[in-house]
Amino acid sequence: MKNDNIHHAEAAAAFLQDREQARWHDSAIWWVRQKRDMQAKQLPEWEQLRALAQQIKAHTLSRLDDYLLQFQANAEKNGVTVHWAADADEHNRIVQGILAAEGVKKLVKSKSMLTEECGLNPYLEQHGIEVIDTDLGERIVQLRQEPPSHIVMPAIHLKKEQISELFHRELGTEAGNNDPTYLTHAARANLREHFLTADAGLTGVNFAIAETGGVVVCTNEGNADLGTALPPIHIASMGLEKIIPRLEHLGVFTRLLARSAIGSPITTYTSHFHRARPGGQMHIVIVDNGRSDILGNDDFYQSLRCIRCGACMNTCPVYRRSTGHSYSYIIPGPIGSTLGPSRDIKKHGSMAFACTTCGSCSNVCPVKINLHEQLVLQRKRAFDAGTLKPAKKMGLLAMRFLTQHPSLMDSGGKVMRKVVPIVPESLTRHSAWSRPGRALPEMPEQSFKEMWQARQKDKKA
Amino acid sequence: MSSQANILARLRQNRPQGPALPDIDAVPFITFDDKFDAFRTLVRNLGGDAVQLADGDSVLSVVQQRWPQHGRLVDLTVAGHEESPSPHAWHDVDVAIVPGELAVAESAAVWVSHADNQWRSIYFLTQKLVLVVPRDAIVDTMRDAYRRIAIREQGFGGFISGSSRTADIEQSLVMGAHGAMAALVIFV
Ligand code: SF4
């Protein structure tokens, strides 16, 4: 779980203290974005594929209740038990109830942002159940007792030296051996033991198919598969927006997901679960936790189309330079910055400003969510809710005053272009322009308006 | 009211407008002149390999040549193959030879859903996975694949593309995260 009261700008400033680490983080994630581009370019139909995905999801949201009922009926026909949870607390109680009824001591979990959102791990631990996160990145952050910093690459904020030290302490690997292959295989051996001795497995859900009543889970590691093939109980937790109408629609979504997420044509494993293994049980928990409210909000309901690929964070210039830990909501980056404020604007107001409004997120999103437009609208809500720090609020108020008084804006700009170049350094020392990595821009001779007018005149001439 | 009734009532009340379902076949998707070649090129980048079985050769001999020193081998492609008393008892399998129904050129994925296989754990516990696919069962894209697969009685089916992998430590790609360390697809 995340600490309360993370303020994006402050947390990001702290992260940027380590310049080398910050640069690495930025370029490593940018490389994932480039791999995504290479995949997208290989498919002439890429843009049409995005449009199909958008339409399928938009259609589904317009009759979500029908599709959920159809899904439930078909899942029950397959012998699966379906549960409904209004909020995080009810989800946690349902899961704990299933586990307690069977005397489960150890649960192996594959990646699920929903259980992070619900705070499932601490809840189960309080009830005496050992929870093992099995995705390598998730296991690393679990051992470090911190939240994931990215929804697809949970440990992207860490250097291999830190992981080596952690594994040396927790798993007994050689001190100072930082080789990623060595470390990965050490974790593999350790987690195999957990898979073989677990009493139950829990997975997230990438897609839930109304037509067949089954769920699809995509991983590269194979942890969701081992966690559900070995123990007799499989619990799948899903947000209610994960529904797609038909099996054939996977022919659109499986083409987009991994290409957008990590720049691979597909994940190693795309597993379809429709029944319990012989002698076992399968449960699906459908979770609302605020989603049905978002559905009713004209400005923000489109965010429920999200398939959690993470492409919007990989492309985001602010995310790459601030890490997921600088965002107060459990999901960081552009999509988190609309979902978090939708949920609680007082708590997550600062996230709406972790954005340059460049629009790159909306351009890469495989389901074409209007992310940057939503962030602008969330800013307004953050302002109205009074969540802004005083300096930010004053700045915005001054800007609003100026934009409403064009002649003041013009003359103010004129003065600024003359004065700024001769301002002594001692005066800017404590302003935003003295921070590392920033410099006062060169002042142009003319304002944009003057240049525009001159250009228009030239054109006419 | 139950949570189910509450949630459904709110969803019904909050329904946004939405388009009709699109016809996903209306858009032409990529096709490959040589599907096998596209598959092989791709799977080699994903920790796997693909071969076409030569006349007179056998799957078993291809496997023996590739891994002469292999450990426990289980072959699910032969009739009356060995069964395991529990899913856990496959834990020491070194090479598993399993039937693959369908291969996809664009993603190097193979669909596995074997009615005759009680414990699917073998696909993921084995160190080396050999998928045996009929030569003509290869399609261009995932859309074509979903047209041809069926969700079977036993309830499990999956696409497997290459070997298990992760890049969770500093984005360095490592093969063999939890599942198979190596994958070989043999077209017969
Ligand atoms: S908002 Fe779009 S780009 Fe971002 S995670 Fe969701 S689907 Fe991916």
Coordinates of C-alpha atoms in Angstrom, one line a residue, chain A residues 65-357:
Chain A
D65 CA -24.6 -4.9 -16.6
D66 CA -25.9 -7.2 -19.3
Y67 CA -22.5 -8.6 -20.2
L68 CA -21.6 -9.2 -16.6
L69 CA -24.8 -11.2 -16.0
Q70 CA -24.1 -13.2 -19.2
F71 CA -20.5 -13.8 -18.0
Q72 CA -21.7 -14.9 -14.6
A73 CA -24.3 -17.4 -16.0
N74 CA -21.8 -18.9 -18.3
A75 CA -19.1 -19.2 -15.6
E76 CA -21.5 -20.9 -13.3
K77 CA -22.4 -23.3 -16.0
N78 CA -18.7 -24.3 -16.0
G79 CA -18.8 -25.0 -12.3
V80 CA -17.1 -21.7 -11.3
T81 CA -18.3 -19.8 -8.2
V82 CA -18.8 -16.1 -8.9
H83 CA -18.7 -13.5 -6.1
W84 CA -19.5 -9.8 -6.2
A85 CA -17.7 -7.2 -4.1
A86 CA -18.9 -3.6 -3.8
D87 CA -15.6 -2.4 -2.4
A88 CA -12.0 -3.3 -1.4
D89 CA -13.1 -4.5 2.0
E90 CA -15.7 -6.8 0.7
H91 CA -13.3 -8.2 -1.9
N92 CA -10.7 -9.0 0.9
R93 CA -13.4 -10.6 3.1
I94 CA -14.6 -12.8 0.2
V95 CA -11.0 -14.0 -0.6
Q96 CA -10.2 -14.6 3.1
G97 CA -13.5 -16.5 3.5
I98 CA -12.7 -18.9 0.6
L99 CA -9.2 -19.5 1.9
A100 CA -10.3 -19.9 5.6
A101 CA -13.0 -22.4 4.6
E102 CA -10.3 -24.7 3.1
G103 CA -7.7 -24.1 5.8
V104 CA -5.3 -22.4 3.4
K105 CA -1.9 -21.5 4.9
K106 CA 0.0 -20.3 1.9
L107 CA -1.3 -18.4 -1.2
V108 CA 0.7 -17.8 -4.3
K109 CA -0.3 -14.7 -6.2
S110 CA 0.4 -13.6 -9.7
K111 CA 0.4 -9.9 -10.7
S112 CA -2.8 -8.1 -9.9
M113 CA -3.0 -4.4 -9.6
L114 CA -6.6 -4.9 -8.3
T115 CA -5.3 -6.7 -5.2
E116 CA -2.8 -3.8 -4.7
E117 CA -5.7 -1.4 -4.9
C118 CA -7.6 -3.4 -2.4
G119 CA -4.7 -3.9 0.0
L120 CA -5.2 -7.7 0.0
N121 CA -1.8 -8.8 1.1
P122 CA -1.8 -7.0 4.5
Y123 CA -5.4 -8.1 5.1
L124 CA -4.6 -11.8 4.5
E125 CA -1.4 -11.6 6.5
Q126 CA -3.4 -10.2 9.5
H127 CA -5.5 -13.3 9.2
G128 CA -2.5 -15.6 9.4
I129 CA -2.2 -16.5 5.7
E130 CA 1.2 -16.3 4.1
V131 CA 1.1 -14.5 0.7
I132 CA 3.8 -15.0 -1.9
D133 CA 3.9 -12.7 -4.9
T134 CA 5.3 -14.7 -7.7
D135 CA 5.9 -12.3 -10.5
L136 CA 9.7 -11.5 -10.2
G137 CA 9.3 -7.8 -10.1
E138 CA 6.4 -8.0 -7.6
R139 CA 8.4 -10.5 -5.5
I140 CA 11.2 -8.0 -5.3
V141 CA 9.0 -5.1 -4.2
Q142 CA 7.2 -7.4 -1.8
L143 CA 10.5 -8.4 -0.1
R144 CA 11.4 -4.7 0.0
Q145 CA 8.0 -3.9 1.5
E146 CA 7.2 -1.2 -1.0
P147 CA 4.5 -0.8 -3.7
P148 CA 5.2 -1.5 -7.4
S149 CA 6.4 1.6 -9.2
H150 CA 5.0 0.6 -12.6
I151 CA 1.9 -1.6 -13.5
V152 CA 3.9 -3.8 -15.9
M153 CA 7.5 -3.5 -14.6
P154 CA 7.0 -3.3 -10.8
A155 CA 10.7 -3.0 -9.9
I156 CA 11.8 -0.6 -12.7
H157 CA 12.9 1.9 -10.1
L158 CA 15.7 -0.4 -8.8
K159 CA 19.2 -1.1 -9.8
K160 CA 20.6 -4.6 -10.0
E161 CA 22.9 -3.9 -7.1
Q162 CA 20.0 -3.2 -4.9
I163 CA 18.3 -6.4 -5.9
S164 CA 21.4 -8.4 -5.4
E165 CA 21.8 -7.1 -1.9
L166 CA 18.1 -7.9 -1.2
F167 CA 18.4 -11.4 -2.5
H168 CA 21.6 -12.0 -0.6
R169 CA 19.7 -11.0 2.6
E170 CA 16.5 -12.8 1.8
L171 CA 17.4 -15.7 -0.4
G172 CA 21.0 -16.3 0.5
T173 CA 22.5 -15.6 -2.9
E174 CA 26.2 -14.7 -3.3
A175 CA 27.1 -11.3 -1.9
G176 CA 28.0 -8.9 -4.8
N177 CA 26.8 -11.2 -7.6
N178 CA 24.8 -8.7 -9.6
D179 CA 24.2 -10.8 -12.7
P180 CA 20.5 -10.6 -13.7
T181 CA 20.5 -14.2 -15.0
Y182 CA 22.0 -15.5 -11.8
L183 CA 19.6 -13.5 -9.7
T184 CA 16.5 -14.5 -11.8
H185 CA 17.4 -18.1 -11.6
A186 CA 17.9 -17.9 -7.8
A187 CA 14.4 -16.5 -7.5
R188 CA 13.1 -19.2 -9.8
A189 CA 14.4 -21.9 -7.6
N190 CA 13.1 -20.3 -4.5
L191 CA 9.6 -19.6 -5.9
R192 CA 9.3 -23.2 -7.4
E193 CA 9.3 -24.4 -3.8
H194 CA 6.5 -22.0 -3.0
F195 CA 4.5 -23.1 -6.0
L196 CA 4.9 -26.7 -5.0
T197 CA 3.8 -26.2 -1.4
A198 CA 1.0 -23.6 -1.9
D199 CA -2.6 -24.4 -0.9
A200 CA -4.2 -21.9 -3.3
G201 CA -3.4 -19.6 -6.2
L202 CA -4.7 -16.1 -6.9
T203 CA -4.5 -14.4 -10.3
G204 CA -5.6 -11.1 -11.8
V205 CA -7.6 -11.1 -15.0
N206 CA -6.7 -9.4 -18.3
F207 CA -10.0 -10.3 -20.1
A208 CA -13.2 -11.9 -19.0
I209 CA -15.3 -13.4 -21.8
A210 CA -19.0 -12.9 -21.5
E211 CA -19.8 -15.5 -24.2
T212 CA -17.8 -18.3 -22.6
G213 CA -17.7 -17.4 -18.9
G214 CA -13.9 -17.8 -18.8
V215 CA -11.0 -15.5 -17.9
V216 CA -7.7 -14.9 -19.7
V217 CA -4.5 -14.1 -17.9
C218 CA -1.3 -13.0 -19.8
T219 CA 2.2 -13.3 -18.4
N220 CA 5.7 -13.7 -19.7
E221 CA 7.0 -15.6 -16.7
G222 CA 4.4 -18.4 -16.4
N223 CA 3.8 -17.7 -12.7
A224 CA 0.0 -17.4 -13.1
D225 CA 0.0 -20.9 -14.8
L226 CA 2.1 -22.6 -12.1
G227 CA 0.1 -20.9 -9.4
T228 CA -3.2 -22.2 -10.8
A229 CA -2.0 -25.6 -12.2
L230 CA -0.5 -26.9 -8.9
P231 CA -2.7 -25.9 -5.9
P232 CA -6.3 -27.1 -6.0
I233 CA -7.9 -23.7 -5.5
H234 CA -7.8 -20.8 -8.1
I235 CA -9.2 -17.4 -7.2
A236 CA -9.4 -14.8 -10.0
S237 CA -10.0 -11.2 -8.9
M238 CA -11.2 -8.8 -11.6
G239 CA -12.4 -5.3 -11.9
L240 CA -15.8 -5.2 -13.5
E241 CA -14.5 -3.4 -16.5
K242 CA -12.5 -6.4 -17.7
I243 CA -15.4 -7.8 -19.6
I244 CA -15.3 -8.4 -23.4
P245 CA -18.4 -9.8 -25.2
R246 CA -16.9 -12.6 -27.3
L247 CA -14.0 -15.0 -27.6
E248 CA -13.2 -13.6 -31.1
H249 CA -12.5 -10.2 -29.6
L250 CA -9.4 -11.6 -28.1
G251 CA -8.2 -11.6 -31.7
V252 CA -8.0 -7.8 -31.3
F253 CA -6.9 -7.4 -27.8
T254 CA -4.1 -10.1 -27.7
R255 CA -2.7 -8.3 -30.7
L256 CA -2.5 -5.0 -28.9
L257 CA -1.7 -5.8 -25.3
A258 CA 1.9 -7.0 -25.4
R259 CA 2.9 -4.9 -28.3
S260 CA 1.8 -1.8 -26.4
A261 CA 3.1 -2.9 -23.1
I262 CA 6.6 -4.2 -23.8
G263 CA 7.0 -4.2 -27.5
S264 CA 6.6 -8.0 -27.9
P265 CA 4.1 -9.5 -30.4
I266 CA 2.4 -11.4 -27.5
T267 CA 3.1 -12.5 -24.0
T268 CA 4.8 -15.9 -23.6
Y269 CA 1.6 -17.3 -22.0
T270 CA -2.0 -16.3 -22.8
S271 CA -4.0 -18.7 -20.7
H272 CA -7.7 -19.3 -20.8
F273 CA -9.3 -20.6 -17.6
H274 CA -12.8 -21.9 -17.8
R275 CA -13.0 -24.6 -15.1
A276 CA -11.3 -25.8 -12.0
R277 CA -8.6 -28.4 -12.4
P278 CA -9.8 -32.0 -11.5
G279 CA -10.8 -32.1 -7.9
G280 CA -10.3 -28.4 -7.4
Q281 CA -12.3 -25.2 -7.1
M282 CA -12.3 -22.0 -9.2
H283 CA -13.7 -18.7 -7.9
I284 CA -14.1 -15.4 -9.7
V285 CA -14.5 -12.2 -7.6
I286 CA -16.0 -9.3 -9.6
V287 CA -15.0 -6.0 -7.9
D288 CA -16.6 -2.6 -8.3
N289 CA -14.7 -0.4 -5.8
G290 CA -15.7 2.9 -7.3
R291 CA -15.9 1.8 -11.0
S292 CA -19.6 2.1 -11.3
D293 CA -19.4 5.7 -10.1
I294 CA -16.8 6.5 -12.7
L295 CA -19.1 4.9 -15.3
G296 CA -21.7 7.6 -14.5
N297 CA -19.3 10.5 -15.0
D298 CA -19.4 11.9 -18.5
D299 CA -15.9 13.4 -18.3
F300 CA -14.1 10.3 -17.0
Y301 CA -16.0 7.1 -17.8
Q302 CA -13.8 6.4 -20.9
S303 CA -10.9 5.6 -18.5
L304 CA -12.7 2.3 -17.8
R305 CA -11.7 1.1 -21.3
C306 CA -8.1 0.7 -20.0
I307 CA -6.4 -2.7 -20.5
R308 CA -3.5 -1.8 -18.2
C309 CA -0.8 -2.1 -20.8
G310 CA 1.3 0.7 -19.2
A311 CA 2.1 2.3 -22.6
C312 CA 0.9 5.7 -21.4
M313 CA 3.4 5.7 -18.5
N314 CA 6.3 4.6 -20.8
T315 CA 5.7 7.5 -23.1
C316 CA 5.0 10.1 -20.4
P317 CA 7.9 12.6 -20.0
V318 CA 6.8 13.3 -16.4
Y319 CA 6.4 9.6 -15.4
R320 CA 9.8 8.7 -16.8
R321 CA 11.4 11.5 -14.8
S322 CA 9.7 11.0 -11.6
T323 CA 9.0 7.2 -11.0
G324 CA 5.7 5.6 -10.0
H325 CA 6.5 6.1 -6.4
S326 CA 6.0 9.9 -6.8
Y327 CA 2.3 9.4 -7.5
S328 CA -0.1 9.1 -4.6
Y329 CA -2.4 6.6 -6.2
I330 CA -1.4 2.9 -6.6
I331 CA -1.6 3.2 -10.4
P332 CA 0.9 5.9 -11.5
G333 CA 1.3 7.7 -14.8
P334 CA -1.4 9.2 -17.0
I335 CA -4.0 6.5 -16.4
G336 CA -3.4 6.6 -12.7
S337 CA -3.6 10.4 -12.8
T338 CA -7.2 10.2 -13.9
L339 CA -8.3 7.1 -12.0
G340 CA -6.8 8.3 -8.7
P341 CA -8.4 11.8 -8.7
S342 CA -11.7 10.3 -9.9
R343 CA -11.6 8.2 -6.8
D344 CA -10.5 10.8 -4.3
I345 CA -9.6 14.3 -5.5
K346 CA -8.5 15.5 -2.1
K347 CA -6.0 12.8 -1.7
H348 CA -4.8 12.6 -5.3
G349 CA -5.2 16.2 -6.6
S350 CA -1.4 16.6 -7.2
M351 CA -1.4 13.8 -9.7
A352 CA -3.5 15.9 -12.1
F353 CA -0.5 18.2 -12.4
A354 CA 2.0 15.5 -13.2
C355 CA 1.4 16.2 -16.9
T356 CA 2.7 18.5 -19.5
T357 CA -0.5 18.1 -21.6

